[in-house]
Coordinates of C-alpha atoms in Angstrom, one line a residue:
X11 CA -23.7 6.7 3.7
X12 CA -20.5 5.5 2.1
X13 CA -20.0 5.5 -1.6
X14 CA -18.1 2.9 -3.6
X15 CA -15.4 5.4 -4.2
X16 CA -14.8 6.2 -0.6
X17 CA -14.9 2.5 0.3
X18 CA -12.3 1.8 -2.4
X19 CA -10.1 4.6 -1.1
X20 CA -10.4 3.4 2.5
X21 CA -9.3 0.0 1.3
X22 CA -6.3 1.5 -0.5
X23 CA -5.3 3.4 2.7
X24 CA -5.7 0.2 4.8
X25 CA -3.4 -1.7 2.3
X26 CA -0.9 1.1 2.4
X27 CA -0.8 1.3 6.2
X28 CA -0.5 -2.5 6.6
X29 CA 2.3 -2.7 4.1
X30 CA 4.0 0.2 5.9
X31 CA 3.9 -1.8 9.1
X32 CA 4.9 -5.2 7.7
X33 CA 7.3 -4.0 4.9
X34 CA 6.5 -7.3 3.2
X35 CA 3.9 -7.7 0.5
X36 CA 3.2 -11.3 1.4
X37 CA 2.6 -10.7 5.1
X38 CA 0.6 -7.6 4.4
X39 CA -1.6 -9.7 2.0
X40 CA -2.0 -12.4 4.7
X41 CA -3.1 -9.9 7.3
X42 CA -5.6 -8.3 4.9
X43 CA -6.9 -11.6 3.5
X44 CA -5.8 -10.7 -0.1
X45 CA -3.1 -11.8 -2.4
X46 CA 0.4 -10.4 -2.6
X47 CA -0.4 -9.3 -6.1
X48 CA -3.5 -7.4 -5.0
X49 CA -1.3 -5.5 -2.4
X50 CA 1.1 -4.6 -5.1
X51 CA -1.6 -3.5 -7.5
X52 CA -3.3 -1.3 -4.8
X53 CA 0.0 0.4 -3.9
X54 CA 0.8 1.0 -7.6
X55 CA -2.6 2.6 -8.0
X56 CA -2.0 4.9 -5.1
X57 CA 1.5 5.8 -6.4
X58 CA 0.0 6.6 -9.9
X59 CA -2.7 8.7 -8.3
X60 CA -0.3 10.8 -6.2
X61 CA 2.6 10.7 -8.8
X62 CA 4.9 9.6 -6.0
X63 CA 6.9 6.5 -5.1
X64 CA 5.6 5.4 -1.7
X65 CA 7.8 2.3 -1.3
X66 CA 11.3 1.4 -2.3
X67 CA 11.3 -2.1 -3.7
X68 CA 14.5 -4.1 -3.9
X69 CA 14.9 -7.9 -4.0
X70 CA 13.8 -9.1 -0.6
X71 CA 13.5 -5.6 0.8
X72 CA 10.7 -3.1 1.0
X73 CA 11.1 0.3 2.7
X74 CA 9.1 3.5 2.9
X75 CA 10.4 6.3 0.8
X76 CA 10.4 9.8 2.3
X77 CA 7.1 10.5 0.5
X78 CA 5.7 7.3 1.8
X79 CA 6.7 8.2 5.4
X80 CA 5.0 11.6 5.1
X81 CA 1.9 10.0 3.7
X82 CA 1.8 7.5 6.5

């Protein structure tokens, strides 16, 4: 049986992995069927939970940080 908490965490991991592949918030959202904003919020929630920056965000560029690469 899955709990709501484990389902939410599975979703967060799915969002993280999709963004790590796409390196684009909009395309990750399209693949997942959620908004770009939801992708961003989910990643920010993960980063707060771990106390780590998982993605380097610059205008028009997204890259995994070393911590993000290890988490992946």
